[in-house]
PDB file of C-alpha atoms in Angstrom:
ATOM      1  CA  MET A   1     135.178 101.052  17.931  1.00 50.00           C
ATOM      2  CA  ARG A   2     133.759  99.187  21.132  1.00 51.00           C
ATOM      3  CA  PHE A   3     131.222  97.456  19.133  1.00 40.00           C
ATOM      4  CA  VAL A   4     133.946  96.004  16.740  1.00 39.00           C
ATOM      5  CA  PRO A   5     134.215  92.606  18.900  1.00 39.00           C
ATOM      6  CA  TYR A   6     130.330  92.699  19.383  1.00 37.00           C
ATOM      7  CA  LEU A   7     129.847  93.049  15.457  1.00 35.00           C
ATOM      8  CA  LEU A   8     132.589  89.780  15.434  1.00 35.00           C
ATOM      9  CA  SER A   9     131.384  87.690  17.593  1.00 39.00           C
ATOM     10  CA  ALA A  10     127.324  88.407  15.883  1.00 36.00           C
ATOM     11  CA  LEU A  11     128.894  87.121  12.361  1.00 34.00           C
ATOM     12  CA  LEU A  12     130.750  84.588  13.695  1.00 36.00           C
ATOM     13  CA  LEU A  13     127.146  83.427  15.292  1.00 35.00           C
ATOM     14  CA  GLY A  14     125.290  84.195  12.470  1.00 40.00           C
ATOM     15  CA  ALA A  15     128.214  81.743  10.353  1.00 39.00           C
ATOM     16  CA  MET A  16     127.876  79.021  12.474  1.00 38.00           C
ATOM     17  CA  LEU A  17     124.083  78.742  13.069  1.00 38.00           C
ATOM     18  CA  GLY A  18     124.106  78.846   8.926  1.00 41.00           C
ATOM     19  CA  THR A  19     126.162  75.924   8.775  1.00 38.00           C
ATOM     20  CA  ALA A  20     124.343  74.021  11.197  1.00 42.00           C
ATOM     21  CA  GLN A  21     122.536  70.910   9.615  1.00 46.00           C
ATOM     22  CA  ALA A  22     119.186  70.733   9.568  1.00 51.00           C
ATOM     23  CA  ALA A  23     117.297  67.927  10.676  1.00 51.00           C
ATOM     24  CA  PRO A  24     116.145  65.319   8.082  1.00 55.00           C
ATOM     25  CA  ALA A  25     112.895  65.253   6.847  1.00 80.00           C
ATOM     26  CA  THR A  26     110.622  62.409   7.821  1.00 91.00           C
ATOM     27  CA  ILE A  27     108.359  60.237   5.763  1.00 97.00           C
ATOM     28  CA  GLU A  28     105.746  59.951   9.000  1.00 97.00           C
ATOM     29  CA  GLY A  29     102.229  61.060   8.154  1.00 97.00           C
ATOM     30  CA  ALA A  30      99.616  60.822   5.365  1.00 98.00           C
ATOM     31  CA  TRP A  31     100.601  60.991   1.662  1.00 98.00           C
ATOM     32  CA  GLY A  32      98.527  60.292  -1.546  1.00 98.00           C
ATOM     33  CA  GLY A  33      99.465  60.564  -5.093  1.00 98.00           C
ATOM     34  CA  SER A  34      99.237  57.975  -8.114  1.00 98.00           C
ATOM     35  CA  GLY A  35     100.848  55.884 -10.281  1.00 98.00           C
ATOM     36  CA  ILE A  36     101.076  52.995 -12.624  1.00 97.00           C
ATOM     37  CA  ALA A  37     100.804  49.207 -11.731  1.00 95.00           C
ATOM     38  CA  LYS A  38     101.976  46.345 -13.735  1.00 94.00           C
ATOM     39  CA  ILE A  39     100.718  43.050 -12.904  1.00 86.00           C
ATOM     40  CA  ARG A  40     100.873  40.538 -14.933  1.00 85.00           C
ATOM     41  CA  ASN A  41     100.148  41.489 -18.153  1.00 88.00           C
ATOM     42  CA  ARG A  42      98.048  44.308 -17.316  1.00 91.00           C
ATOM     43  CA  THR A  43      98.645  47.643 -16.967  1.00 95.00           C
ATOM     44  CA  ASP A  44      96.784  50.044 -14.718  1.00 95.00           C
ATOM     45  CA  ARG A  45      96.757  53.307 -12.918  1.00 97.00           C
ATOM     46  CA  ILE A  46      96.487  53.448  -9.850  1.00 97.00           C
ATOM     47  CA  VAL A  47      95.706  55.695  -6.746  1.00 98.00           C
ATOM     48  CA  CYS A  48      96.555  55.175  -3.712  1.00 98.00           C
ATOM     49  CA  ARG A  49      96.697  56.561   0.235  1.00 98.00           C
ATOM     50  CA  VAL A  50      99.583  55.751   2.391  1.00 98.00           C
ATOM     51  CA  ASN A  51     100.512  56.028   6.443  1.00 98.00           C
ATOM     52  CA  PHE A  52     103.373  56.009   7.638  1.00 98.00           C
ATOM     53  CA  ASP A  53     103.944  55.807  11.151  1.00 98.00           C
ATOM     54  CA  LYS A  54     107.440  55.331  13.414  1.00 98.00           C
ATOM     55  CA  ILE A  55     108.098  52.600  14.861  1.00 98.00           C
ATOM     56  CA  ALA A  56     111.811  53.022  15.713  1.00 97.00           C
ATOM     57  CA  GLN A  57     114.383  55.746  15.117  1.00 95.00           C
ATOM     58  CA  THR A  58     114.640  55.337  11.003  1.00 96.00           C
ATOM     59  CA  THR A  59     111.578  52.505  10.932  1.00 98.00           C
ATOM     60  CA  PHE A  60     108.456  52.901   9.575  1.00 98.00           C
ATOM     61  CA  SER A  61     105.010  50.834   9.698  1.00 98.00           C
ATOM     62  CA  VAL A  62     103.445  51.239   6.366  1.00 98.00           C
ATOM     63  CA  SER A  63      99.763  50.840   5.677  1.00 98.00           C
ATOM     64  CA  ALA A  64      98.310  51.508   2.180  1.00 97.00           C
ATOM     65  CA  HIS A  65      95.290  51.680   0.634  1.00 97.00           C
ATOM     66  CA  CYS A  66      95.346  51.616  -2.960  1.00 96.00           C
ATOM     67  CA  SER A  67      92.423  51.532  -5.932  1.00 97.00           C
ATOM     68  CA  ALA A  68      92.687  50.828  -9.979  1.00 93.00           C
ATOM     69  CA  GLY A  69      88.879  51.875 -11.008  1.00 88.00           C
ATOM     70  CA  ASP A  70      86.771  49.855  -9.201  1.00 90.00           C
ATOM     71  CA  ARG A  71      89.792  47.155  -7.460  1.00 90.00           C
ATOM     72  CA  SER A  72      90.847  47.747  -4.581  1.00 93.00           C
ATOM     73  CA  TYR A  73      93.849  47.197  -2.660  1.00 91.00           C
ATOM     74  CA  GLU A  74      95.388  47.044   0.963  1.00 96.00           C
ATOM     75  CA  GLN A  75      99.389  46.662   1.387  1.00 96.00           C
ATOM     76  CA  THR A  76     100.999  46.542   4.679  1.00 98.00           C
ATOM     77  CA  GLY A  77     104.471  46.563   5.920  1.00 98.00           C
ATOM     78  CA  ARG A  78     107.617  48.267   7.023  1.00 98.00           C
ATOM     79  CA  VAL A  79     110.338  50.095   5.753  1.00 98.00           C
ATOM     80  CA  SER A  80     113.323  51.600   7.082  1.00 98.00           C
ATOM     81  CA  ARG A  81     115.341  54.569   6.235  1.00 97.00           C
ATOM     82  CA  VAL A  82     119.138  53.751   4.795  1.00 98.00           C
ATOM     83  CA  SER A  83     120.446  57.030   3.824  1.00 96.00           C
ATOM     84  CA  SER A  84     118.988  60.933   4.488  1.00 94.00           C
ATOM     85  CA  ASN A  85     116.228  60.492   1.384  1.00 96.00           C
ATOM     86  CA  ARG A  86     115.853  56.445   1.080  1.00 98.00           C
ATOM     87  CA  TYR A  87     114.096  54.010   2.711  1.00 98.00           C
ATOM     88  CA  ARG A  88     113.664  50.112   2.093  1.00 98.00           C
ATOM     89  CA  GLY A  89     111.507  47.585   3.266  1.00 98.00           C
ATOM     90  CA  TYR A  90     108.933  45.624   2.176  1.00 98.00           C
ATOM     91  CA  VAL A  91     104.656  45.592   1.814  1.00 97.00           C
ATOM     92  CA  ASP A  92     102.100  42.465   1.489  1.00 97.00           C
ATOM     93  CA  ASN A  93      98.856  41.898   0.279  1.00 92.00           C
ATOM     94  CA  VAL A  94      96.898  39.591   1.748  1.00 90.00           C
ATOM     95  CA  GLN A  95      94.849  39.222  -1.184  1.00 88.00           C
ATOM     96  CA  PHE A  96      97.401  37.952  -3.467  1.00 85.00           C
ATOM     97  CA  ASN A  97      99.158  36.551  -1.324  1.00 91.00           C
ATOM     98  CA  ASP A  98     102.453  38.473  -2.561  1.00 92.00           C
ATOM     99  CA  ARG A  99     105.215  40.377  -0.548  1.00 96.00           C
ATOM    100  CA  GLY A 100     106.848  43.422  -2.540  1.00 96.00           C
ATOM    101  CA  ASN A 101     110.261  45.010  -2.462  1.00 98.00           C
ATOM    102  CA  VAL A 102     109.992  49.144  -1.481  1.00 98.00           C
ATOM    103  CA  SER A 103     112.163  51.504  -2.512  1.00 98.00           C
ATOM    104  CA  ILE A 104     111.251  55.382  -1.633  1.00 98.00           C
ATOM    105  CA  SER A 105     113.506  58.103  -2.199  1.00 98.00           C
ATOM    106  CA  GLN A 106     111.964  61.555  -0.822  1.00 97.00           C
ATOM    107  CA  SER A 107     112.507  64.977  -2.020  1.00 96.00           C
ATOM    108  CA  GLY A 108     110.880  67.164   0.398  1.00 92.00           C
ATOM    109  CA  SER A 109     106.938  66.853   0.669  1.00 93.00           C
ATOM    110  CA  ARG A 110     107.593  64.625  -2.911  1.00 97.00           C
ATOM    111  CA  LEU A 111     108.101  60.393  -2.416  1.00 98.00           C
ATOM    112  CA  THR A 112     108.923  57.852  -5.449  1.00 98.00           C
ATOM    113  CA  VAL A 113     107.975  54.658  -4.303  1.00 98.00           C
ATOM    114  CA  ASN A 114     108.918  51.678  -6.704  1.00 98.00           C
ATOM    115  CA  VAL A 115     107.456  48.482  -5.213  1.00 97.00           C
ATOM    116  CA  SER A 116     107.998  45.107  -7.184  1.00 97.00           C
ATOM    117  CA  GLY A 117     106.902  42.033  -5.903  1.00 93.00           C
ATOM    118  CA  GLY A 118     106.024  38.321  -7.417  1.00 90.00           C
ATOM    119  CA  ARG A 119     102.949  39.234  -9.263  1.00 88.00           C
ATOM    120  CA  GLY A 120     103.834  42.650 -10.417  1.00 92.00           C
ATOM    121  CA  THR A 121     105.356  46.033 -10.738  1.00 95.00           C
ATOM    122  CA  ALA A 122     104.286  49.708  -9.016  1.00 96.00           C
ATOM    123  CA  ASN A 123     105.512  52.821  -9.445  1.00 98.00           C
ATOM    124  CA  LEU A 124     103.808  56.154  -7.764  1.00 97.00           C
ATOM    125  CA  THR A 125     104.362  59.669  -6.371  1.00 98.00           C
ATOM    126  CA  LEU A 126     103.548  60.529  -3.004  1.00 98.00           C
ATOM    127  CA  SER A 127     102.317  63.820  -1.962  1.00 98.00           C
ATOM    128  CA  ARG A 128     101.766  65.448   1.855  1.00 96.00           C
ATOM    129  CA  ARG A 129      98.040  65.425   2.569  1.00 92.00           C
TER     130      ARG A 129
END
């Protein structure tokens, strides 16, 4: 019966470790994927490479290179975490002198990205590269 206190201690420790909160996943790093861009009256399939660099506790700089056929687009911006798996911010496209609002939802190693600007919208699904 001497092992009962040790067994109880081990069970309690296991229960406490099981209920510990995992650190939220981060978007920091390199991502890639594709989606649809609607610019004015044109709809294109786009492929993007996106990098997120941490610049503050919950804020990331964004650098994106997207292409649609023979056209390519560069965007830079900033997003901040607004909840455990959601980010909001903006991207600027110097080529078109346009700024878009960005909304990102993270599910594991997948990001769903929505961008809405003065010239159009884009919806992307990105995975870690």
